[in-house]
PDB file of C-alpha atoms in Angstrom:
ATOM      1  CA  MET O   1      70.321 -14.319 -18.021  1.00 92.00           C
ATOM      2  CA  LYS O   2      72.006 -13.773 -21.356  1.00 97.00           C
ATOM      3  CA  ASN O   3      71.484 -10.555 -23.281  1.00 99.00           C
ATOM      4  CA  ILE O   4      71.596 -11.018 -27.036  1.00 99.00           C
ATOM      5  CA  LEU O   5      71.430  -8.454 -29.822  1.00 98.00           C
ATOM      6  CA  VAL O   6      70.416  -9.373 -33.375  1.00 99.00           C
ATOM      7  CA  ILE O   7      71.110  -6.849 -36.131  1.00 98.00           C
ATOM      8  CA  LYS O   8      69.010  -6.920 -39.303  1.00 98.00           C
ATOM      9  CA  LEU O   9      68.156  -3.584 -40.878  1.00 96.00           C
ATOM     10  CA  SER O  10      66.824  -4.204 -44.404  1.00 90.00           C
ATOM     11  CA  ALA O  11      65.637  -4.930 -47.062  1.00 92.00           C
ATOM     12  CA  LEU O  12      62.332  -6.833 -47.206  1.00 95.00           C
ATOM     13  CA  GLY O  13      63.598  -9.956 -48.954  1.00 94.00           C
ATOM     14  CA  ASP O  14      66.746  -9.996 -46.835  1.00 94.00           C
ATOM     15  CA  PHE O  15      64.748  -9.640 -43.635  1.00 97.00           C
ATOM     16  CA  ILE O  16      62.488 -12.545 -44.607  1.00 97.00           C
ATOM     17  CA  GLN O  17      65.521 -14.731 -45.291  1.00 97.00           C
ATOM     18  CA  ALA O  18      66.840 -13.913 -41.816  1.00 98.00           C
ATOM     19  CA  LEU O  19      63.668 -15.094 -40.051  1.00 98.00           C
ATOM     20  CA  GLY O  20      64.830 -18.714 -39.900  1.00 98.00           C
ATOM     21  CA  PRO O  21      68.105 -17.741 -38.213  1.00 98.00           C
ATOM     22  CA  MET O  22      66.181 -15.464 -35.835  1.00 99.00           C
ATOM     23  CA  GLN O  23      63.928 -18.372 -34.909  1.00 99.00           C
ATOM     24  CA  ALA O  24      67.013 -20.552 -34.387  1.00 99.00           C
ATOM     25  CA  ILE O  25      68.594 -17.992 -32.056  1.00 99.00           C
ATOM     26  CA  ARG O  26      65.378 -17.803 -30.027  1.00 99.00           C
ATOM     27  CA  LYS O  27      65.236 -21.610 -29.769  1.00 98.00           C
ATOM     28  CA  ALA O  28      68.907 -21.853 -28.785  1.00 98.00           C
ATOM     29  CA  TYR O  29      68.491 -19.239 -26.036  1.00 98.00           C
ATOM     30  CA  PRO O  30      64.918 -19.647 -24.739  1.00 98.00           C
ATOM     31  CA  GLU O  31      65.638 -17.844 -21.449  1.00 98.00           C
ATOM     32  CA  ALA O  32      67.705 -15.007 -22.901  1.00 99.00           C
ATOM     33  CA  LYS O  33      66.560 -11.452 -23.403  1.00 99.00           C
ATOM     34  CA  ILE O  34      66.869 -10.992 -27.163  1.00 99.00           C
ATOM     35  CA  THR O  35      66.791  -7.531 -28.718  1.00 99.00           C
ATOM     36  CA  ILE O  36      66.701  -6.733 -32.419  1.00 99.00           C
ATOM     37  CA  LEU O  37      68.158  -3.625 -34.023  1.00 98.00           C
ATOM     38  CA  THR O  38      66.170  -2.986 -37.181  1.00 98.00           C
ATOM     39  CA  THR O  39      64.547  -0.224 -39.211  1.00 97.00           C
ATOM     40  CA  LYS O  40      60.979   1.066 -39.017  1.00 97.00           C
ATOM     41  CA  PRO O  41      59.507  -1.004 -41.918  1.00 96.00           C
ATOM     42  CA  PHE O  42      60.342  -4.239 -40.097  1.00 97.00           C
ATOM     43  CA  VAL O  43      59.223  -3.441 -36.567  1.00 98.00           C
ATOM     44  CA  SER O  44      55.871  -5.153 -37.117  1.00 97.00           C
ATOM     45  CA  PHE O  45      57.624  -8.272 -38.434  1.00 97.00           C
ATOM     46  CA  ALA O  46      59.837  -8.391 -35.352  1.00 98.00           C
ATOM     47  CA  GLU O  47      56.800  -7.949 -33.093  1.00 98.00           C
ATOM     48  CA  LYS O  48      54.577 -10.536 -34.760  1.00 97.00           C
ATOM     49  CA  SER O  49      57.293 -13.165 -35.086  1.00 98.00           C
ATOM     50  CA  GLY O  50      57.547 -13.484 -31.317  1.00 98.00           C
ATOM     51  CA  TYR O  51      61.315 -13.980 -31.442  1.00 99.00           C
ATOM     52  CA  PHE O  52      62.271 -10.790 -29.618  1.00 99.00           C
ATOM     53  CA  ASP O  53      61.825  -9.259 -26.198  1.00 99.00           C
ATOM     54  CA  ASP O  54      62.797  -5.749 -27.229  1.00 99.00           C
ATOM     55  CA  ILE O  55      63.203  -3.719 -30.413  1.00 99.00           C
ATOM     56  CA  ILE O  56      65.588  -0.852 -31.115  1.00 98.00           C
ATOM     57  CA  VAL O  57      64.729   1.182 -34.197  1.00 97.00           C
ATOM     58  CA  ASP O  58      67.571   2.490 -36.322  1.00 95.00           C
ATOM     59  CA  GLU O  59      66.455   5.750 -37.915  1.00 92.00           C
ATOM     60  CA  ARG O  60      69.545   5.615 -40.143  1.00 88.00           C
ATOM     61  CA  PRO O  61      70.834   9.033 -39.036  1.00 89.00           C
ATOM     62  CA  ARG O  62      73.068  11.081 -41.295  1.00 89.00           C
ATOM     63  CA  PHE O  63      76.566  11.744 -39.993  1.00 86.00           C
ATOM     64  CA  TYR O  64      75.604  15.306 -39.026  1.00 90.00           C
ATOM     65  CA  GLN O  65      72.449  14.322 -37.071  1.00 91.00           C
ATOM     66  CA  LEU O  66      74.286  14.157 -33.787  1.00 91.00           C
ATOM     67  CA  SER O  67      71.228  14.039 -31.540  1.00 93.00           C
ATOM     68  CA  LYS O  68      69.976  10.925 -33.306  1.00 92.00           C
ATOM     69  CA  TRP O  69      73.390   9.292 -33.014  1.00 92.00           C
ATOM     70  CA  PHE O  70      73.460  10.059 -29.284  1.00 93.00           C
ATOM     71  CA  ASP O  71      69.977   8.595 -28.921  1.00 95.00           C
ATOM     72  CA  LEU O  72      70.999   5.416 -30.748  1.00 94.00           C
ATOM     73  CA  LYS O  73      74.158   5.135 -28.697  1.00 94.00           C
ATOM     74  CA  SER O  74      72.231   5.484 -25.437  1.00 95.00           C
ATOM     75  CA  LYS O  75      69.874   2.679 -26.473  1.00 96.00           C
ATOM     76  CA  LEU O  76      72.595   0.340 -27.725  1.00 96.00           C
ATOM     77  CA  SER O  77      74.912   0.914 -24.780  1.00 96.00           C
ATOM     78  CA  ALA O  78      72.181   0.609 -22.139  1.00 97.00           C
ATOM     79  CA  VAL O  79      72.625  -3.166 -22.047  1.00 97.00           C
ATOM     80  CA  ALA O  80      75.807  -5.210 -21.765  1.00 98.00           C
ATOM     81  CA  TYR O  81      75.245  -7.762 -24.522  1.00 98.00           C
ATOM     82  CA  ASP O  82      76.819 -11.186 -24.252  1.00 98.00           C
ATOM     83  CA  ASP O  83      76.406 -12.043 -27.931  1.00 98.00           C
ATOM     84  CA  VAL O  84      75.752  -9.933 -31.005  1.00 98.00           C
ATOM     85  CA  PHE O  85      74.546 -11.626 -34.183  1.00 98.00           C
ATOM     86  CA  ASP O  86      75.235  -9.392 -37.172  1.00 98.00           C
ATOM     87  CA  LEU O  87      72.889 -10.650 -39.886  1.00 97.00           C
ATOM     88  CA  GLN O  88      73.218  -7.445 -41.900  1.00 96.00           C
ATOM     89  CA  ASN O  89      76.906  -7.913 -42.716  1.00 92.00           C
ATOM     90  CA  ASN O  90      77.781  -4.514 -44.097  1.00 90.00           C
ATOM     91  CA  SER O  91      80.383  -1.887 -43.383  1.00 88.00           C
ATOM     92  CA  ARG O  92      77.906   0.565 -41.812  1.00 87.00           C
ATOM     93  CA  VAL O  93      77.169  -1.899 -39.027  1.00 92.00           C
ATOM     94  CA  ARG O  94      80.827  -2.695 -38.415  1.00 90.00           C
ATOM     95  CA  LYS O  95      82.125   0.873 -38.592  1.00 89.00           C
ATOM     96  CA  TYR O  96      79.370   2.867 -36.922  1.00 86.00           C
ATOM     97  CA  TYR O  97      77.156   0.595 -34.813  1.00 89.00           C
ATOM     98  CA  ARG O  98      79.574  -1.882 -33.307  1.00 94.00           C
ATOM     99  CA  PRO O  99      81.579   0.866 -31.519  1.00 94.00           C
ATOM    100  CA  LEU O 100      78.370   2.107 -29.840  1.00 93.00           C
ATOM    101  CA  LEU O 101      78.008  -1.102 -27.823  1.00 96.00           C
ATOM    102  CA  GLN O 102      79.424  -1.811 -24.397  1.00 96.00           C
ATOM    103  CA  LYS O 103      82.584  -3.877 -24.639  1.00 95.00           C
ATOM    104  CA  GLY O 104      82.714  -7.537 -23.669  1.00 96.00           C
ATOM    105  CA  PHE O 105      80.351  -9.064 -26.243  1.00 97.00           C
ATOM    106  CA  VAL O 106      81.049 -11.882 -28.699  1.00 98.00           C
ATOM    107  CA  TRP O 107      80.544 -10.658 -32.254  1.00 98.00           C
ATOM    108  CA  HIS O 108      79.084 -13.197 -34.704  1.00 97.00           C
ATOM    109  CA  SER O 109      79.376 -12.165 -38.351  1.00 96.00           C
ATOM    110  CA  ILE O 110      80.969 -13.086 -41.649  1.00 92.00           C
ATOM    111  CA  LEU O 111      84.705 -13.711 -41.673  1.00 86.00           C
ATOM    112  CA  ASN O 112      85.604 -12.577 -45.187  1.00 86.00           C
ATOM    113  CA  GLU O 113      84.319 -11.151 -48.451  1.00 82.00           C
ATOM    114  CA  LEU O 114      83.833 -14.606 -49.967  1.00 81.00           C
ATOM    115  CA  GLU O 115      81.128 -15.285 -47.399  1.00 89.00           C
ATOM    116  CA  ARG O 116      79.437 -11.998 -48.290  1.00 83.00           C
ATOM    117  CA  LYS O 117      79.008 -13.276 -51.850  1.00 87.00           C
ATOM    118  CA  GLU O 118      77.120 -16.377 -50.734  1.00 93.00           C
ATOM    119  CA  HIS O 119      73.349 -16.667 -50.598  1.00 94.00           C
ATOM    120  CA  ALA O 120      72.090 -15.136 -47.355  1.00 93.00           C
ATOM    121  CA  SER O 121      70.709 -18.469 -46.145  1.00 95.00           C
ATOM    122  CA  ILE O 122      74.162 -20.069 -46.436  1.00 96.00           C
ATOM    123  CA  ARG O 123      75.894 -17.065 -44.898  1.00 96.00           C
ATOM    124  CA  HIS O 124      73.545 -16.978 -41.930  1.00 97.00           C
ATOM    125  CA  LYS O 125      73.976 -20.691 -41.281  1.00 97.00           C
ATOM    126  CA  ARG O 126      77.758 -20.258 -41.241  1.00 97.00           C
ATOM    127  CA  ILE O 127      77.492 -17.438 -38.724  1.00 98.00           C
ATOM    128  CA  LEU O 128      75.204 -19.411 -36.432  1.00 98.00           C
ATOM    129  CA  ALA O 129      77.198 -22.635 -36.767  1.00 98.00           C
ATOM    130  CA  ARG O 130      80.291 -20.859 -35.457  1.00 97.00           C
ATOM    131  CA  ALA O 131      78.174 -19.915 -32.424  1.00 98.00           C
ATOM    132  CA  GLY O 132      77.173 -23.537 -31.910  1.00 98.00           C
ATOM    133  CA  ILE O 133      73.701 -23.207 -33.452  1.00 99.00           C
ATOM    134  CA  ASN O 134      73.304 -25.856 -36.137  1.00 98.00           C
ATOM    135  CA  ASP O 135      69.535 -26.254 -36.313  1.00 97.00           C
ATOM    136  CA  VAL O 136      68.433 -23.378 -38.556  1.00 98.00           C
ATOM    137  CA  PRO O 137      64.888 -23.940 -39.857  1.00 97.00           C
ATOM    138  CA  LEU O 138      63.045 -22.424 -42.768  1.00 97.00           C
ATOM    139  CA  ASP O 139      60.595 -19.972 -41.226  1.00 98.00           C
ATOM    140  CA  GLN O 140      57.356 -20.650 -43.093  1.00 97.00           C
ATOM    141  CA  MET O 141      55.776 -17.501 -41.651  1.00 97.00           C
ATOM    142  CA  GLU O 142      52.794 -19.362 -40.185  1.00 97.00           C
ATOM    143  CA  TRP O 143      52.516 -16.519 -37.683  1.00 97.00           C
ATOM    144  CA  ALA O 144      51.834 -14.013 -40.489  1.00 97.00           C
ATOM    145  CA  GLY O 145      48.418 -13.406 -41.989  1.00 96.00           C
ATOM    146  CA  GLN O 146      46.426 -15.360 -39.436  1.00 94.00           C
ATOM    147  CA  ASP O 147      43.660 -12.754 -39.665  1.00 95.00           C
ATOM    148  CA  THR O 148      43.626 -12.534 -43.463  1.00 97.00           C
ATOM    149  CA  ASP O 149      40.148 -13.137 -44.893  1.00 97.00           C
ATOM    150  CA  LEU O 150      40.638 -14.438 -48.433  1.00 96.00           C
ATOM    151  CA  LYS O 151      36.898 -14.493 -49.054  1.00 96.00           C
ATOM    152  CA  ALA O 152      36.630 -10.809 -48.182  1.00 97.00           C
ATOM    153  CA  LEU O 153      39.397 -10.113 -50.691  1.00 97.00           C
ATOM    154  CA  GLY O 154      37.403 -11.897 -53.379  1.00 97.00           C
ATOM    155  CA  VAL O 155      39.844 -14.794 -53.656  1.00 98.00           C
ATOM    156  CA  ALA O 156      38.508 -18.292 -54.230  1.00 95.00           C
ATOM    157  CA  ALA O 157      40.440 -21.508 -54.788  1.00 97.00           C
ATOM    158  CA  PRO O 158      41.926 -22.573 -57.048  1.00 98.00           C
ATOM    159  CA  TYR O 159      43.980 -19.469 -57.703  1.00 99.00           C
ATOM    160  CA  MET O 160      47.548 -18.438 -58.537  1.00 99.00           C
ATOM    161  CA  LEU O 161      49.503 -15.269 -57.801  1.00 99.00           C
ATOM    162  CA  ILE O 162      51.113 -12.824 -60.201  1.00 99.00           C
ATOM    163  CA  VAL O 163      53.632 -10.335 -58.813  1.00 99.00           C
ATOM    164  CA  PRO O 164      54.426  -8.006 -61.753  1.00 98.00           C
ATOM    165  CA  GLY O 165      56.205  -5.246 -59.855  1.00 96.00           C
ATOM    166  CA  CYS O 166      59.387  -4.481 -57.962  1.00 93.00           C
ATOM    167  CA  ASP O 167      61.245  -1.367 -56.843  1.00 91.00           C
ATOM    168  CA  PRO O 168      59.947   1.346 -59.224  1.00 90.00           C
ATOM    169  CA  THR O 169      63.497   2.613 -59.657  1.00 92.00           C
ATOM    170  CA  ARG O 170      64.566  -0.783 -61.061  1.00 93.00           C
ATOM    171  CA  PRO O 171      62.613  -1.259 -64.322  1.00 94.00           C
ATOM    172  CA  GLU O 172      65.284  -3.674 -65.554  1.00 96.00           C
ATOM    173  CA  LYS O 173      63.955  -6.192 -63.010  1.00 96.00           C
ATOM    174  CA  ARG O 174      60.422  -6.147 -64.455  1.00 97.00           C
ATOM    175  CA  TRP O 175      59.154  -8.660 -67.004  1.00 98.00           C
ATOM    176  CA  PRO O 176      56.717  -6.893 -69.391  1.00 98.00           C
ATOM    177  CA  ALA O 177      53.158  -6.759 -68.104  1.00 98.00           C
ATOM    178  CA  GLU O 178      51.819  -7.911 -71.472  1.00 98.00           C
ATOM    179  CA  ARG O 179      53.643 -11.200 -70.971  1.00 99.00           C
ATOM    180  CA  TYR O 180      52.274 -11.591 -67.463  1.00 99.00           C
ATOM    181  CA  ALA O 181      48.862 -11.154 -69.080  1.00 99.00           C
ATOM    182  CA  SER O 182      49.566 -14.213 -71.229  1.00 99.00           C
ATOM    183  CA  ILE O 183      50.505 -16.185 -68.111  1.00 99.00           C
ATOM    184  CA  ALA O 184      47.286 -15.039 -66.447  1.00 99.00           C
ATOM    185  CA  GLN O 185      45.254 -16.247 -69.421  1.00 99.00           C
ATOM    186  CA  TYR O 186      47.113 -19.579 -69.435  1.00 99.00           C
ATOM    187  CA  PHE O 187      45.939 -20.228 -65.885  1.00 99.00           C
ATOM    188  CA  ALA O 188      42.458 -18.793 -66.462  1.00 99.00           C
ATOM    189  CA  ASP O 189      42.008 -21.265 -69.318  1.00 98.00           C
ATOM    190  CA  LYS O 190      42.631 -24.005 -66.760  1.00 98.00           C
ATOM    191  CA  ALA O 191      39.962 -22.558 -64.427  1.00 98.00           C
ATOM    192  CA  ILE O 192      42.605 -21.236 -62.045  1.00 99.00           C
ATOM    193  CA  GLN O 193      41.991 -17.617 -61.051  1.00 98.00           C
ATOM    194  CA  PRO O 194      44.973 -15.284 -61.591  1.00 99.00           C
ATOM    195  CA  VAL O 195      45.351 -12.902 -58.636  1.00 99.00           C
ATOM    196  CA  ILE O 196      47.558  -9.850 -59.104  1.00 99.00           C
ATOM    197  CA  ILE O 197      49.213  -8.431 -55.999  1.00 99.00           C
ATOM    198  CA  GLY O 198      51.377  -5.379 -55.449  1.00 97.00           C
ATOM    199  CA  THR O 199      51.314  -1.720 -54.515  1.00 96.00           C
ATOM    200  CA  LYS O 200      49.865   1.274 -56.328  1.00 95.00           C
ATOM    201  CA  ASP O 201      53.173   1.455 -58.229  1.00 94.00           C
ATOM    202  CA  GLU O 202      51.976  -1.615 -60.159  1.00 96.00           C
ATOM    203  CA  ALA O 203      48.541  -0.211 -61.011  1.00 97.00           C
ATOM    204  CA  LYS O 204      49.460   0.210 -64.674  1.00 97.00           C
ATOM    205  CA  GLU O 205      50.738  -3.346 -64.938  1.00 98.00           C
ATOM    206  CA  ALA O 206      47.566  -4.661 -63.319  1.00 98.00           C
ATOM    207  CA  GLU O 207      45.408  -2.749 -65.800  1.00 98.00           C
ATOM    208  CA  ILE O 208      47.340  -4.235 -68.714  1.00 98.00           C
ATOM    209  CA  ILE O 209      46.936  -7.759 -67.327  1.00 99.00           C
ATOM    210  CA  LYS O 210      43.233  -7.346 -66.586  1.00 98.00           C
ATOM    211  CA  SER O 211      42.514  -5.812 -69.983  1.00 98.00           C
ATOM    212  CA  ALA O 212      43.917  -8.947 -71.616  1.00 98.00           C
ATOM    213  CA  CYS O 213      42.562 -11.436 -69.071  1.00 99.00           C
ATOM    214  CA  ALA O 214      39.083 -10.617 -67.811  1.00 98.00           C
ATOM    215  CA  ASP O 215      39.219 -13.397 -65.229  1.00 98.00           C
ATOM    216  CA  ALA O 216      42.185 -11.869 -63.416  1.00 99.00           C
ATOM    217  CA  LEU O 217      41.537 -10.360 -59.990  1.00 99.00           C
ATOM    218  CA  SER O 218      43.537  -7.273 -59.082  1.00 99.00           C
ATOM    219  CA  LEU O 219      44.388  -6.830 -55.399  1.00 99.00           C
ATOM    220  CA  ILE O 220      46.760  -3.979 -56.168  1.00 98.00           C
ATOM    221  CA  GLY O 221      46.904  -1.732 -53.117  1.00 96.00           C
ATOM    222  CA  LYS O 222      44.381  -3.902 -51.237  1.00 98.00           C
ATOM    223  CA  THR O 223      46.671  -6.184 -49.258  1.00 97.00           C
ATOM    224  CA  SER O 224      49.070  -5.711 -46.388  1.00 96.00           C
ATOM    225  CA  LEU O 225      52.447  -7.414 -46.303  1.00 96.00           C
ATOM    226  CA  PHE O 226      51.044  -9.886 -43.794  1.00 97.00           C
ATOM    227  CA  ASP O 227      48.335 -10.911 -46.265  1.00 98.00           C
ATOM    228  CA  ILE O 228      50.975 -12.142 -48.713  1.00 98.00           C
ATOM    229  CA  PRO O 229      52.008 -15.324 -46.849  1.00 98.00           C
ATOM    230  CA  ALA O 230      48.324 -16.104 -46.282  1.00 98.00           C
ATOM    231  CA  LEU O 231      47.720 -15.841 -50.024  1.00 99.00           C
ATOM    232  CA  GLY O 232      50.816 -17.912 -50.736  1.00 99.00           C
ATOM    233  CA  ARG O 233      49.811 -20.778 -48.453  1.00 98.00           C
ATOM    234  CA  ASP O 234      46.767 -21.726 -50.556  1.00 97.00           C
ATOM    235  CA  ALA O 235      47.938 -20.634 -54.019  1.00 99.00           C
ATOM    236  CA  VAL O 236      48.543 -23.167 -56.801  1.00 98.00           C
ATOM    237  CA  MET O 237      51.620 -21.217 -57.884  1.00 99.00           C
ATOM    238  CA  ALA O 238      53.186 -17.757 -57.877  1.00 99.00           C
ATOM    239  CA  VAL O 239      55.013 -16.116 -60.788  1.00 99.00           C
ATOM    240  CA  GLY O 240      56.786 -12.809 -60.354  1.00 99.00           C
ATOM    241  CA  ASN O 241      59.870 -10.658 -60.499  1.00 98.00           C
ATOM    242  CA  ASP O 242      62.762 -10.602 -58.063  1.00 97.00           C
ATOM    243  CA  THR O 243      61.006  -8.571 -55.385  1.00 96.00           C
ATOM    244  CA  GLY O 244      60.226  -8.710 -51.677  1.00 96.00           C
ATOM    245  CA  PRO O 245      56.729 -10.254 -51.891  1.00 97.00           C
ATOM    246  CA  MET O 246      58.139 -13.280 -53.738  1.00 98.00           C
ATOM    247  CA  HIS O 247      60.432 -13.823 -50.759  1.00 98.00           C
ATOM    248  CA  MET O 248      57.331 -13.911 -48.554  1.00 98.00           C
ATOM    249  CA  ILE O 249      55.518 -16.388 -50.788  1.00 99.00           C
ATOM    250  CA  GLY O 250      58.404 -18.831 -51.235  1.00 98.00           C
ATOM    251  CA  PRO O 251      58.686 -19.958 -47.590  1.00 98.00           C
ATOM    252  CA  THR O 252      54.988 -20.892 -47.432  1.00 98.00           C
ATOM    253  CA  GLY O 253      55.568 -23.938 -49.645  1.00 98.00           C
ATOM    254  CA  CYS O 254      53.839 -22.403 -52.657  1.00 98.00           C
ATOM    255  CA  LYS O 255      55.388 -23.243 -56.025  1.00 99.00           C
ATOM    256  CA  THR O 256      57.301 -20.029 -56.666  1.00 99.00           C
ATOM    257  CA  LEU O 257      58.763 -19.061 -60.043  1.00 99.00           C
ATOM    258  CA  VAL O 258      60.962 -15.958 -59.946  1.00 99.00           C
ATOM    259  CA  LEU O 259      62.147 -14.163 -63.080  1.00 99.00           C
ATOM    260  CA  PHE O 260      65.619 -12.641 -62.973  1.00 98.00           C
ATOM    261  CA  SER O 261      67.577 -10.274 -65.221  1.00 97.00           C
ATOM    262  CA  TYR O 262      71.241  -9.253 -65.171  1.00 96.00           C
ATOM    263  CA  ALA O 263      70.361  -6.942 -62.268  1.00 95.00           C
ATOM    264  CA  SER O 264      70.389  -9.743 -59.692  1.00 95.00           C
ATOM    265  CA  ASP O 265      71.736 -13.269 -59.427  1.00 94.00           C
ATOM    266  CA  PRO O 266      69.427 -16.101 -58.290  1.00 95.00           C
ATOM    267  CA  VAL O 267      72.433 -17.955 -56.883  1.00 93.00           C
ATOM    268  CA  LYS O 268      72.735 -15.151 -54.345  1.00 92.00           C
ATOM    269  CA  HIS O 269      69.258 -13.619 -54.257  1.00 93.00           C
ATOM    270  CA  ALA O 270      66.641 -16.325 -54.897  1.00 97.00           C
ATOM    271  CA  PRO O 271      63.896 -16.730 -52.284  1.00 97.00           C
ATOM    272  CA  VAL O 272      64.124 -19.618 -49.850  1.00 97.00           C
ATOM    273  CA  GLY O 273      61.450 -22.279 -49.806  1.00 97.00           C
ATOM    274  CA  ALA O 274      60.601 -25.899 -50.464  1.00 96.00           C
ATOM    275  CA  ASP O 275      59.552 -25.401 -54.095  1.00 98.00           C
ATOM    276  CA  ILE O 276      61.435 -22.542 -55.758  1.00 98.00           C
ATOM    277  CA  LYS O 277      62.424 -22.254 -59.413  1.00 98.00           C
ATOM    278  CA  THR O 278      64.055 -19.396 -61.294  1.00 98.00           C
ATOM    279  CA  LEU O 279      64.452 -18.265 -64.884  1.00 98.00           C
ATOM    280  CA  ARG O 280      67.113 -15.760 -65.857  1.00 98.00           C
ATOM    281  CA  LYS O 281      67.891 -13.770 -68.972  1.00 97.00           C
ATOM    282  CA  PRO O 282      70.340 -10.851 -69.201  1.00 97.00           C
ATOM    283  CA  GLU O 283      67.403  -8.721 -70.363  1.00 97.00           C
ATOM    284  CA  LEU O 284      63.943  -9.748 -69.226  1.00 97.00           C
ATOM    285  CA  THR O 285      62.534  -8.492 -72.532  1.00 96.00           C
ATOM    286  CA  SER O 286      64.267 -11.490 -74.115  1.00 98.00           C
ATOM    287  CA  LEU O 287      62.441 -13.950 -71.845  1.00 98.00           C
ATOM    288  CA  SER O 288      59.520 -15.296 -73.851  1.00 98.00           C
ATOM    289  CA  VAL O 289      56.076 -16.318 -72.667  1.00 99.00           C
ATOM    290  CA  ASP O 290      56.740 -19.767 -74.167  1.00 98.00           C
ATOM    291  CA  ASP O 291      59.848 -20.163 -71.980  1.00 97.00           C
ATOM    292  CA  VAL O 292      57.848 -19.411 -68.847  1.00 98.00           C
ATOM    293  CA  ILE O 293      54.866 -21.559 -69.799  1.00 98.00           C
ATOM    294  CA  GLN O 294      57.166 -24.468 -70.631  1.00 98.00           C
ATOM    295  CA  MET O 295      58.689 -24.335 -67.163  1.00 98.00           C
ATOM    296  CA  ILE O 296      55.238 -24.098 -65.575  1.00 98.00           C
ATOM    297  CA  ALA O 297      53.943 -27.042 -67.626  1.00 97.00           C
ATOM    298  CA  ASP O 298      56.961 -29.213 -66.825  1.00 95.00           C
ATOM    299  CA  TRP O 299      56.673 -28.291 -63.153  1.00 93.00           C
ATOM    300  CA  SER O 300      52.946 -28.831 -62.820  1.00 71.00           C
TER     301      SER O 300
END
């Protein structure tokens, strides 16, 4: 029996984009024991996906936390892996984690820096193709949110999703909440309920949107990550910033419009999915409501 290690540590959007390759590895090696090395936020994703037999959690130890390094080494070296698929593709993995493994494995990763600059979906397909795996599907996350009760959340079709937040330390990636309020009203006028999703960090944005659009429903802080694909599957459309939840909505087939600033490039960072569109301005404050509505109208 083959022993295979898959490495994918972070972040949310990147992990979601790696689900298709993970599914492909599982399909290519149905009898293998497949282990994933990941970080704590993604353990539940690895468990629910059903693609892995074992999970090793990287606690991201500092260089001086020797006991944690010894613990990680003991876990990684406990198995003689035949193949290692590095889907993280960074120097930390190559310099610090690869040497912890027993020798004799085949290492599957990027070959050069040009590949690192490609979109993750392209990069992953290259890595798998060199291992003889050419069928790499889009993981639509059907396994996520099976228990989500939309009625209990107060959501009724037809509805659309607004994702006004992102990493709170990256305000340059946020389109102004007042403009999301105009988008919410645009849909409300068409009898489509705007549903705002995010964490408590977006509470202020949700208040601004709701104050301008009384028909908007705020689910801020009321959903789990696994509720997001469930919401995406039945939504008319989703509009939001370049943030992890948009990467979870895109694969469901929902029409997904992502707004980008100079801080990230859609060529490299756009979500994957069957119906994705992006708008980009160097400064999101220069992206007008009319620009967004025009794209929505043309698309619809």
